[in-house]
Short mmCIF file of C-alpha atoms and ligand atoms in Angstrom, two decimals:
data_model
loop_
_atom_site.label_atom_id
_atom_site.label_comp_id
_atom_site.label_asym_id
_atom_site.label_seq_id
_atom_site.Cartn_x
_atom_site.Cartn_y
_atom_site.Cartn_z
CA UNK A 79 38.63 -9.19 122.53
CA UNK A 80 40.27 -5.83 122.56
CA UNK A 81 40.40 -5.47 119.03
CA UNK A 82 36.75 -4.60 119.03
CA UNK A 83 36.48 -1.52 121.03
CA UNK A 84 39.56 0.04 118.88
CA UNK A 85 38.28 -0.72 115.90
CA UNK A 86 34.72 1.10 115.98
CA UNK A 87 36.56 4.15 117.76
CA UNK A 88 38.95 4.54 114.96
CA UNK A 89 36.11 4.69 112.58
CA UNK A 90 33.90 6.76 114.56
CA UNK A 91 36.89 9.25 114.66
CA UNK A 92 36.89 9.20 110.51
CA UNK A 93 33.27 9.58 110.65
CA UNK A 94 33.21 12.42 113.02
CA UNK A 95 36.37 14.15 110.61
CA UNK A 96 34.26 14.29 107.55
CA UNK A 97 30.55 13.82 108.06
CA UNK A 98 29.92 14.68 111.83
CA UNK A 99 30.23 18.27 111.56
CA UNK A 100 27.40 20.09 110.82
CA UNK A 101 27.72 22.08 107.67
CA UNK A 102 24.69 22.61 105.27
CA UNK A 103 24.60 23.51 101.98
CA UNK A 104 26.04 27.22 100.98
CA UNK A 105 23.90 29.31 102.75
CA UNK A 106 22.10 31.99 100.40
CA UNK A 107 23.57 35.03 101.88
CA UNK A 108 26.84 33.24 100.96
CA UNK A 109 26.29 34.89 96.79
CA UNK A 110 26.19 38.14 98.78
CA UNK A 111 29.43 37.30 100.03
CA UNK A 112 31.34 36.04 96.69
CA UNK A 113 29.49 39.19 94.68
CA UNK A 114 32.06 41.50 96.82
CA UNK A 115 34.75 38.87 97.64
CA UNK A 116 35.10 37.63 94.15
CA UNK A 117 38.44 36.72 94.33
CA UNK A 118 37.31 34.24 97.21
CA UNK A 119 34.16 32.86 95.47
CA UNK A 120 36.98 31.74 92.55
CA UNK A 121 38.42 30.13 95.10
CA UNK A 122 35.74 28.69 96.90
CA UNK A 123 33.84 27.32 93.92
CA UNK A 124 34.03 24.14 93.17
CA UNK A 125 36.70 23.37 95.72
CA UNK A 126 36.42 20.99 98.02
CA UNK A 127 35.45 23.21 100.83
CA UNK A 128 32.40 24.98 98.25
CA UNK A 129 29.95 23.25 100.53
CA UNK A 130 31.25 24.79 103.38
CA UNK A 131 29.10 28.14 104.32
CA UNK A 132 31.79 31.15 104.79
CA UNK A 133 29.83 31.49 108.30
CA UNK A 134 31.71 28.01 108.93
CA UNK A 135 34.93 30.11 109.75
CA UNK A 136 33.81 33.76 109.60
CA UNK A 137 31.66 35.54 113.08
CA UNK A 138 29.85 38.48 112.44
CA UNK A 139 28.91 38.16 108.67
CA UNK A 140 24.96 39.33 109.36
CA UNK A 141 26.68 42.90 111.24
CA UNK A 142 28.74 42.99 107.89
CA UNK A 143 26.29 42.53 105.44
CA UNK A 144 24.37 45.83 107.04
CA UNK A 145 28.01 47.65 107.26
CA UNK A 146 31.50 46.36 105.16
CA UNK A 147 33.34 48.66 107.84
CA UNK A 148 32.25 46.08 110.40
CA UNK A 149 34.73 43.37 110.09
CA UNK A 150 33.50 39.64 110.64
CA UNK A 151 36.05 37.24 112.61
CA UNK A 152 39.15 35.87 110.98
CA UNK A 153 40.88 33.06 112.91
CA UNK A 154 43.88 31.90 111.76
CA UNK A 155 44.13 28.93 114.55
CA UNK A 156 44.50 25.58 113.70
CA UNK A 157 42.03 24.60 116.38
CA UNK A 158 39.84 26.42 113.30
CA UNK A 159 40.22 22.99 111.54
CA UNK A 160 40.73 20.50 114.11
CA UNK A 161 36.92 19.79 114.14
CA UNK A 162 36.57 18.36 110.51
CA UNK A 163 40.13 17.45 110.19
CA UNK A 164 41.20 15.29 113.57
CA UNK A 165 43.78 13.53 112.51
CA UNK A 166 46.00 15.86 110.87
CA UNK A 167 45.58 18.61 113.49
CA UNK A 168 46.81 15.77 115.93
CA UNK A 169 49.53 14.27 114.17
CA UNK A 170 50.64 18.15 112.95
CA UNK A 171 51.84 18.98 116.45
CA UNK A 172 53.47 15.38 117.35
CA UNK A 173 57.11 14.70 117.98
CA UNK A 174 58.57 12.70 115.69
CA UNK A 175 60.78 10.51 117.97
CA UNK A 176 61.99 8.19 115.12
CA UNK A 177 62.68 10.36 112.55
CA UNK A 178 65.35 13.60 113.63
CA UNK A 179 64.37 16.68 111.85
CA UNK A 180 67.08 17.59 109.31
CA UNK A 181 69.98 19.84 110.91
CA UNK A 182 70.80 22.21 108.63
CA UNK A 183 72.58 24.73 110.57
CA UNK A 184 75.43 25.00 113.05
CA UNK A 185 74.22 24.67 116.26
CA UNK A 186 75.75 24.78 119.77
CA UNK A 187 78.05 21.88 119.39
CA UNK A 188 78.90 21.45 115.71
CA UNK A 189 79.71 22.97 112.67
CA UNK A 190 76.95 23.48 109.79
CA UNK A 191 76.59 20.40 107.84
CA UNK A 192 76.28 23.09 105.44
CA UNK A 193 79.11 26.15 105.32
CA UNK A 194 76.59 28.51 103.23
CA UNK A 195 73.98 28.84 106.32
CA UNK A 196 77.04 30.42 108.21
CA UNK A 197 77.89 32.45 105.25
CA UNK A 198 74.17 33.50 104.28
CA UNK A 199 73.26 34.40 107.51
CA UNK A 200 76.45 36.33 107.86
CA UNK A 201 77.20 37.90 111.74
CA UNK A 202 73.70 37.13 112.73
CA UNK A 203 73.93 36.81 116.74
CA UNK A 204 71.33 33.83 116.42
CA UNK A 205 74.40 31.84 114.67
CA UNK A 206 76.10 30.80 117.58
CA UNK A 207 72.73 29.35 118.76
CA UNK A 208 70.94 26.48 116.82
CA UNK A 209 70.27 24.31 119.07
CA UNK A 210 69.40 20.87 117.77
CA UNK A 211 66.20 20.87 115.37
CA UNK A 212 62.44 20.41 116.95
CA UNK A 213 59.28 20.02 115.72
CA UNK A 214 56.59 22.11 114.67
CA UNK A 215 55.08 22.33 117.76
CA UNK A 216 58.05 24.32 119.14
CA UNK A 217 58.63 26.42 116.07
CA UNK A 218 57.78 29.68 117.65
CA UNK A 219 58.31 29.31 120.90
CA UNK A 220 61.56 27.90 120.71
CA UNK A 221 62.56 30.88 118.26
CA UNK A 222 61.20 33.41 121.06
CA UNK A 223 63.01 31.90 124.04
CA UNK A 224 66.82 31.44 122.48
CA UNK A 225 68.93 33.37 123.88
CA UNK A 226 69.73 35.31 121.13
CA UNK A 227 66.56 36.30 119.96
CA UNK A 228 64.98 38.40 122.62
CA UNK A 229 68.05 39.27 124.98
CA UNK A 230 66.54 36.50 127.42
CA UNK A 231 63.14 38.53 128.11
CA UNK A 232 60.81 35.72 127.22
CA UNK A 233 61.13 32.78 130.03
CA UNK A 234 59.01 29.77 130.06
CA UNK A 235 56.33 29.78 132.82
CA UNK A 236 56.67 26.61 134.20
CA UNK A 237 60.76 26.29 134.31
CA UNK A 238 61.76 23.75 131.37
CA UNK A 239 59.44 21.15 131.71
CA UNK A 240 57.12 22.18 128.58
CA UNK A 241 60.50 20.83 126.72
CA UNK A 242 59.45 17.48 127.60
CA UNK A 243 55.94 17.83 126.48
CA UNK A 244 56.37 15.93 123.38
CA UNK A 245 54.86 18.37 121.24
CA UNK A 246 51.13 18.66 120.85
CA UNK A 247 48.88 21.84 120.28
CA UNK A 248 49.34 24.91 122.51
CA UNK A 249 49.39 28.63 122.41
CA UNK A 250 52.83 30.41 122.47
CA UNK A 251 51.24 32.35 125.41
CA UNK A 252 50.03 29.82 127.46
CA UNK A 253 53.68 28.60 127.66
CA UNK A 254 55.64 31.69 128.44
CA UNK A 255 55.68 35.18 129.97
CA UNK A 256 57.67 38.63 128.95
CA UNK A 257 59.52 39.22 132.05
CA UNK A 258 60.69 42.61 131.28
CA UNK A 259 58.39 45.99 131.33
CA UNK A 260 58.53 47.68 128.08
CA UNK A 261 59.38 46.78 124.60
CA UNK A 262 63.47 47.59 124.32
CA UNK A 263 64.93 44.95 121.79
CA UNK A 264 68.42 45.09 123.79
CA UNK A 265 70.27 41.71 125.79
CA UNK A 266 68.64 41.85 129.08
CA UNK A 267 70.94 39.24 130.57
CA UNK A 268 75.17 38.61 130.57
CA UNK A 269 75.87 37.07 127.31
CA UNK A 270 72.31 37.27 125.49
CA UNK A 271 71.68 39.37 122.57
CA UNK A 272 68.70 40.62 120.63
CA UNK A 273 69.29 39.14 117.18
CA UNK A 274 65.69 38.53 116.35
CA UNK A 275 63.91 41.02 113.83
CA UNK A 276 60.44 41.61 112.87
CA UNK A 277 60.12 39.28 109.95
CA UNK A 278 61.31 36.26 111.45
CA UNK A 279 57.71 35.43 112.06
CA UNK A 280 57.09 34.39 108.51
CA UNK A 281 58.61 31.29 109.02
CA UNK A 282 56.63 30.97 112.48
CA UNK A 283 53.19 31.41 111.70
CA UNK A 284 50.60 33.29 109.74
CA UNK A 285 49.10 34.98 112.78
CA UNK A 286 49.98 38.13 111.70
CA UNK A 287 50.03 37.77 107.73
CA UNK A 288 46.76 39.83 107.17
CA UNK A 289 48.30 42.95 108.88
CA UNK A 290 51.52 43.09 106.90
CA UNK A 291 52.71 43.83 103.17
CA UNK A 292 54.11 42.24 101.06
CA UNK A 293 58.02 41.57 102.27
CA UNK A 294 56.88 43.63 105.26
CA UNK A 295 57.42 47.33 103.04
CA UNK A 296 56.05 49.85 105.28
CA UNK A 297 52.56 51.07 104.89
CA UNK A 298 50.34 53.06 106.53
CA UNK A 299 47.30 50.62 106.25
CA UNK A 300 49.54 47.85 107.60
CA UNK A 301 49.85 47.43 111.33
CA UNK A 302 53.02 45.75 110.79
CA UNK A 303 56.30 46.12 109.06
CA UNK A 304 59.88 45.72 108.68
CA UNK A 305 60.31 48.61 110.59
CA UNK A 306 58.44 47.46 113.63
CA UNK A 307 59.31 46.48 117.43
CA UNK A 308 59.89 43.12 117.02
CA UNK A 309 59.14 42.59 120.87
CA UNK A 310 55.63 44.26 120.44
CA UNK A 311 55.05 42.03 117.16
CA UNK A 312 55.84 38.49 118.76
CA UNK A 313 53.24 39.25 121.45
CA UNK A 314 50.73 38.74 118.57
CA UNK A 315 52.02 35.58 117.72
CA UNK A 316 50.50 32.65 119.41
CA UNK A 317 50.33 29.58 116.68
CA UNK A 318 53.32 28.10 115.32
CA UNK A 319 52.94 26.81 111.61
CA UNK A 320 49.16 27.22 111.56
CA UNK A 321 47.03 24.83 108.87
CA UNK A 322 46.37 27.92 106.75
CA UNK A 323 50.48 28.50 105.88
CA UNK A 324 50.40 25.00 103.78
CA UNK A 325 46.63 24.90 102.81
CA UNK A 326 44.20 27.44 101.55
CA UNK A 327 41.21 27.96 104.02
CA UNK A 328 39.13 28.79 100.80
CA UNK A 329 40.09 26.09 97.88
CA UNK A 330 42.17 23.62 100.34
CA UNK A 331 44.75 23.60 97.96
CA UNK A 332 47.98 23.90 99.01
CA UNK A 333 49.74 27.06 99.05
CA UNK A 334 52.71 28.90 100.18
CA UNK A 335 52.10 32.30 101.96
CA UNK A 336 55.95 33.33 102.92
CA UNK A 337 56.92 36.21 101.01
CA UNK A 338 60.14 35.85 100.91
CA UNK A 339 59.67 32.43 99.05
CA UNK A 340 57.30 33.46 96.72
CA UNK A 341 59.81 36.54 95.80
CA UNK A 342 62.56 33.74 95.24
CA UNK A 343 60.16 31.48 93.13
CA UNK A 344 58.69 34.70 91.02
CA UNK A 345 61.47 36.97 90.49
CA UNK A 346 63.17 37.42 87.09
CA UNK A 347 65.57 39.91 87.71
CA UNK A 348 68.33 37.54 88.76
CA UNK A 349 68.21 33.76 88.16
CA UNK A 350 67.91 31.33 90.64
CA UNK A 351 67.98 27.85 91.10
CA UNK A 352 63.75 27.81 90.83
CA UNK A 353 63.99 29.97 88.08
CA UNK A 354 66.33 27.96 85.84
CA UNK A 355 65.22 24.64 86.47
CA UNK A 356 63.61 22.47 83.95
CA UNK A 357 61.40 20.88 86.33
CA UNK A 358 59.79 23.67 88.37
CA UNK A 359 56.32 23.36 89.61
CA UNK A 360 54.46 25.89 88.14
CA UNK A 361 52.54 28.47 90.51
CA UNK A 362 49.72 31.10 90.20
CA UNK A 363 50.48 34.21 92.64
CA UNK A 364 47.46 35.45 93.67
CA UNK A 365 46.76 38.85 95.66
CA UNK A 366 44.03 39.10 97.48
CA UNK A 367 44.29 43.04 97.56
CA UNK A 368 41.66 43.41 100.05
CA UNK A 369 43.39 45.95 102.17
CA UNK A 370 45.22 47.59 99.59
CA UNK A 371 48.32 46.28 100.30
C1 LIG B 642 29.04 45.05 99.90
C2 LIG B 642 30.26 44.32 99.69
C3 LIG B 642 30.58 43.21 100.69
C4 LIG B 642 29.82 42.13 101.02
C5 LIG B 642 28.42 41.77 100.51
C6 LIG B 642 30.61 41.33 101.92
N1 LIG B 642 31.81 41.94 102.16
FE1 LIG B 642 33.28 41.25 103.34
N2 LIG B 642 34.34 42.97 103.06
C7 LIG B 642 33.97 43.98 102.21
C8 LIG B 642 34.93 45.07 102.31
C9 LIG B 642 34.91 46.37 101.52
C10 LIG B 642 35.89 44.66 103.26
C11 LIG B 642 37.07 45.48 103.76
C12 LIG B 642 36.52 46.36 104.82
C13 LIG B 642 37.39 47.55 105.14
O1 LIG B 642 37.37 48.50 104.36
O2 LIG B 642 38.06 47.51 106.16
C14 LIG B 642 35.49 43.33 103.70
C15 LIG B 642 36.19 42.56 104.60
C16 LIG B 642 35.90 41.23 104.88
C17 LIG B 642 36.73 40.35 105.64
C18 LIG B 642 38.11 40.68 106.16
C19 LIG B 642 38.12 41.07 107.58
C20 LIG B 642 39.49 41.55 108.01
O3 LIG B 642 39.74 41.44 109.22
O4 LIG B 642 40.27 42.05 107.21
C21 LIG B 642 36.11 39.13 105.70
C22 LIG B 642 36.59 37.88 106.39
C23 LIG B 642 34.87 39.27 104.98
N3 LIG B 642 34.79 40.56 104.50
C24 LIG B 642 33.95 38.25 104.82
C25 LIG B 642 32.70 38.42 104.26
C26 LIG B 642 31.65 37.44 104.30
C27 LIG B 642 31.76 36.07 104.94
C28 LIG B 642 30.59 37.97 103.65
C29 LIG B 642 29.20 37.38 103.49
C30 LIG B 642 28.47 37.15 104.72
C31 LIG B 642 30.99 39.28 103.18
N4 LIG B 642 32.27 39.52 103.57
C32 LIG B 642 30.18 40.13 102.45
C33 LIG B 642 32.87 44.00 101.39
C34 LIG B 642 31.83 43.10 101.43
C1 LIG B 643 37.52 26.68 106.40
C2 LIG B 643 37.43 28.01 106.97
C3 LIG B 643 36.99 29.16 106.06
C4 LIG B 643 35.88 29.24 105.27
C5 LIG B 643 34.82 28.18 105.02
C6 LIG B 643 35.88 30.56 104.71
N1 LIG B 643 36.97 31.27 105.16
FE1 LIG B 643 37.46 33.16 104.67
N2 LIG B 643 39.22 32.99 105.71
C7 LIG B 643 39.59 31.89 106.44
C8 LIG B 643 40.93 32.10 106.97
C9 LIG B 643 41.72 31.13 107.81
C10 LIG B 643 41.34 33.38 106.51
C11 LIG B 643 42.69 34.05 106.78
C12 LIG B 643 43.43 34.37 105.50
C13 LIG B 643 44.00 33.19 104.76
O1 LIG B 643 44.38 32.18 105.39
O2 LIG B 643 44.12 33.28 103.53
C14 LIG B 643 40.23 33.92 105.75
C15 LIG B 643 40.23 35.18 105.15
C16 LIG B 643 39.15 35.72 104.47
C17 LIG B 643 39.10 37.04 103.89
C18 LIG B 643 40.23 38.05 103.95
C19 LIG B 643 41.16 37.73 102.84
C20 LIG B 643 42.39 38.58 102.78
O3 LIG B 643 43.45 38.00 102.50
O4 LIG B 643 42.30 39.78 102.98
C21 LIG B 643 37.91 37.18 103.29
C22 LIG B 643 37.41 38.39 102.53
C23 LIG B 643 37.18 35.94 103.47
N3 LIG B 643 37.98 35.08 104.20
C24 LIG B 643 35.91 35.70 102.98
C25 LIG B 643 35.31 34.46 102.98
C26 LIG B 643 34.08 34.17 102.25
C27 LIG B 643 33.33 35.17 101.41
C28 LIG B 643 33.79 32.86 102.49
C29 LIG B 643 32.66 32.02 101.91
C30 LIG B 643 32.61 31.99 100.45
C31 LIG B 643 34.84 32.33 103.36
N4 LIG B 643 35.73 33.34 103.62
C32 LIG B 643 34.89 31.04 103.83
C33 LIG B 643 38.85 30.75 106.65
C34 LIG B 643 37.68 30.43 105.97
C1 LIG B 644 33.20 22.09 108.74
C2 LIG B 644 34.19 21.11 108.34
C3 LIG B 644 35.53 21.59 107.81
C4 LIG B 644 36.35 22.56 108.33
C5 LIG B 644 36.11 23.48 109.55
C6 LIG B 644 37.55 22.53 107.55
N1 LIG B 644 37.46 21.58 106.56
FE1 LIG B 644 38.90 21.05 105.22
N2 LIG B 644 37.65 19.74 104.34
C7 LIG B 644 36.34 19.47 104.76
C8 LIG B 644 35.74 18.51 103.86
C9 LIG B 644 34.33 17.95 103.96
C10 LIG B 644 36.72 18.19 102.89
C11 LIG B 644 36.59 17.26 101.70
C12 LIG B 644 36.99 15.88 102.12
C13 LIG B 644 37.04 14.94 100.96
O1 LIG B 644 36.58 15.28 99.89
O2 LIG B 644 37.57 13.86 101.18
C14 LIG B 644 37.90 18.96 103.24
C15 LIG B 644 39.10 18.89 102.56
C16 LIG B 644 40.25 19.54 102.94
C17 LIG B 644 41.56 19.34 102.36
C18 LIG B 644 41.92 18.32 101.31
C19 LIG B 644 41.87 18.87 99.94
C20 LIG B 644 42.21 17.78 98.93
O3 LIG B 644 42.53 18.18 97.84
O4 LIG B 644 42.11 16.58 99.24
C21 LIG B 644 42.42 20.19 102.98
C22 LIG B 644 43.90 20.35 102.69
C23 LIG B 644 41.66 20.91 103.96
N3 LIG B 644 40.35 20.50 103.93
C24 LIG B 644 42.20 21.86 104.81
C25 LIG B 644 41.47 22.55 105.78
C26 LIG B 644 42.01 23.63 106.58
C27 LIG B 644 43.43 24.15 106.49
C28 LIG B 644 41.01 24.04 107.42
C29 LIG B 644 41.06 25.17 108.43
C30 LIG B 644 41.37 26.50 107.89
C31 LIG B 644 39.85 23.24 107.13
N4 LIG B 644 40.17 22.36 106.13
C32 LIG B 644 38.64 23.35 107.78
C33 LIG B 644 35.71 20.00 105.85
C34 LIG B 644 36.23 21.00 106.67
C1 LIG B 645 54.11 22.58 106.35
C2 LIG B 645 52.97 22.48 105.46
C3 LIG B 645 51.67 21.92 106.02
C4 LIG B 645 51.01 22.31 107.17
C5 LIG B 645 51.43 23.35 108.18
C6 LIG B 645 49.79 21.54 107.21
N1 LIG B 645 49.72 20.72 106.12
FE1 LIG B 645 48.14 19.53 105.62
N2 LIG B 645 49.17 18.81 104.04
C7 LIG B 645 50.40 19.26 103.62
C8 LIG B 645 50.81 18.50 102.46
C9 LIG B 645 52.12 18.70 101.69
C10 LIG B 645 49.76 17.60 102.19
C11 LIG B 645 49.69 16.57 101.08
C12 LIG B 645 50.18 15.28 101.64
C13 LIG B 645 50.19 14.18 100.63
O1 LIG B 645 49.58 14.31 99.58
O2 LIG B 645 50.79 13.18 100.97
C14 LIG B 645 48.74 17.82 103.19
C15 LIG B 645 47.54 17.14 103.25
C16 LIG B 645 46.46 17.51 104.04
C17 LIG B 645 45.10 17.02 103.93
C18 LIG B 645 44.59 16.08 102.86
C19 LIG B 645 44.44 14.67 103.36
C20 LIG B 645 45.74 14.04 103.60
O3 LIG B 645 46.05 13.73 104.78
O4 LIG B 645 46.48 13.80 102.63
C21 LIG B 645 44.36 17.60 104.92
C22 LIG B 645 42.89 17.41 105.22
C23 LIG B 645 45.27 18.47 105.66
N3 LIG B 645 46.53 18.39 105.10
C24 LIG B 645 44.90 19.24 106.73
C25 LIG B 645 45.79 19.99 107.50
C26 LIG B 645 45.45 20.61 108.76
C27 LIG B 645 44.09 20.56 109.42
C28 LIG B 645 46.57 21.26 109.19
C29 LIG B 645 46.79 22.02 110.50
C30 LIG B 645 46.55 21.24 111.70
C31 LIG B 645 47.60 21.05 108.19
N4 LIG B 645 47.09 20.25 107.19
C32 LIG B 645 48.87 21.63 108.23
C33 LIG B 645 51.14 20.28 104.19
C34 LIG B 645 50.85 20.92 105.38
#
């Protein structure tokens, strides 16, 4: 008797994922689009997203059709693909209670399981503080509220109890506030420090990818850099591991955006355990030099 009910709400679920959603054909201004954006339309073509119009995910387009220097949206939440793709937004954000994440690096009781994180990460304050491993739901937040990250600045709104969430989707800022005026990177509490730089968001999120340059080099056209307040930088960051830092938006193919790791997979200055390995995937780098950087 109660398999019944379950059974047609699973499917209807599936159904909704993949057919429910109402996307049409390319629409026609969409060859406008790829005539400018070619590097897109390769990507787009014949994926399996081409039957999704770019107006799917992009605001705007009809104000930037009369005007480039009008931007349309860009959203790089993963609510952006929750509506066609349920299940894995869901299960993305989930606590894994019976599998613990890897710990790879010391944390406040133990030593490293591996000695090279101590020595690779050398006198970084943010040593003494791995706390035990979470998932990806907590990926940025947990990053912003260490101690030895922000100098204690960033406090949770609601005391501790988000810990005990169990994961699921939620904005960084819905979950914490900056308690201190200004932007001064400096410990802000006894025995806090302010180990946390500005590119310790690639490993966070891609909320701020499209404003930075490659390995973060300064640049005038880029908001952000190397060189920037990291305080004034992490209030821009709201997602942690969005969709779009695995998968493509445009071919749904799977990518990796972190340029750090795609400097370490590419170089050939130096070799490296990617580089001199028989087996290595190989991998197209692709820049999408819209901004000119
Ligand atoms: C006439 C050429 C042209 C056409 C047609 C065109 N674009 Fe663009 N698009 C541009 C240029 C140039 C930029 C960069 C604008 C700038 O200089 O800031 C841009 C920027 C963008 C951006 C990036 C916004 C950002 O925040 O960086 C998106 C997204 C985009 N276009 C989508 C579209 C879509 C969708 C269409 C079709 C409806 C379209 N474009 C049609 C030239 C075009
Ligand atoms: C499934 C959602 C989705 C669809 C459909 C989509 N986009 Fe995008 N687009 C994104 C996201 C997310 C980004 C942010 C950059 C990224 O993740 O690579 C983006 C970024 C862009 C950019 C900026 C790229 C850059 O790196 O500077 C352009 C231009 C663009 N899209 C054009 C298009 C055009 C043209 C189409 C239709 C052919 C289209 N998009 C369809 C989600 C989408
Ligand atoms: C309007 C609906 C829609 C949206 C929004 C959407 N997708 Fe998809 N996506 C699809 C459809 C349809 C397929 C093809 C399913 C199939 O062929 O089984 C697909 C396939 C995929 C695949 C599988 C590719 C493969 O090789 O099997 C990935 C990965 C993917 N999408 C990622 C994303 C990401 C990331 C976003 C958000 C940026 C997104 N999608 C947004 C409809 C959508
Ligand atoms: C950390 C990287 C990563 C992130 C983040 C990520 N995915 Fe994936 N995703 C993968 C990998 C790897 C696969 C291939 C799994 C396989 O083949 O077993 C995959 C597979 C998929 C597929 C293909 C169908 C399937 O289940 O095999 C879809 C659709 C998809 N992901 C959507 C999403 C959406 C939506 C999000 C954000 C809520 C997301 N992914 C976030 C790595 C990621």
């Amino acid at each position: 008797m109660t398999k019944m009910p379950l059974f047609p709400s699973v499917l209807a679920l599936a159904l909704i994922g993949y057919f429910g959603a109402s996307y049409a054909a390319p629409a026609q201004n969409d060859a406008n689009c790829t005539a400018c954006h070619s590097n897109i339309g390769t990507l787009h073509t014949g994926s399996k997203h081409a039957n999704l119009p770019c107006a799917t995910c992009h605001d705007g387009t009809a104000d930037h059709l009369k005007n480039p220097k009008t931007h349309p949206t860009v959203s790089m939440s993963p609510q952006q693909c929750s509506s066609c793709h349920p299940n894995q937004f869901e299960t993305m954000y989930k606590v894994n209670d019976h599998r613990i994440a890897r710990d790879s690096k010391k944390n406040l009781n133990n030593i490293s399981p591996n000695p090279f994180f101590d020595e690779a990460l050398g006198a970084h304050g943010f040593v003494k503080e791995h706390n035990l491993p979470r998932s990806h739901a907590y990926a940025a937040v947990d990053q912003f509220i260490a101690d030895r990250s922000f100098g204690g600045r960033f406090q949770p709104k609601e005391g501790w109890l988000f810990s005990g969430d169990n994961g699921g989707f939620f904005g960084v800022w819905e979950k914490i506030d900056d308690t201190i005026p200004g932007n001064a990177q400096k410990p802000h509490k006894p025995g806090t420090a302010a180990a946390a730089n500005p590119v310790c968001w690639t490993c966070k999120s891609t909320d701020v990818m499209m404003d930075w340059a490659y390995l973060g080099d300064p640049n005038t056209k880029a908001k952000w850099s190397r060189a920037s307040n990291p305080v004034d930088l992490v209030h821009n960051i709201n997602h942690a591991v969005n969709c779009n830092m695995c998968h493509d938006p445009h071919s749904a193919q799977p990518r990796i955006v972190r340029d750090a790791l795609i400097q370490a997979m590419t170089r050939t200055d130096y070799p490296t355990l990617y580089s001199e390995s028989a087996n290595k995937t190989p991998i197209d780098v692709k820049d999408m030099g819209l901004r000119g950087f």
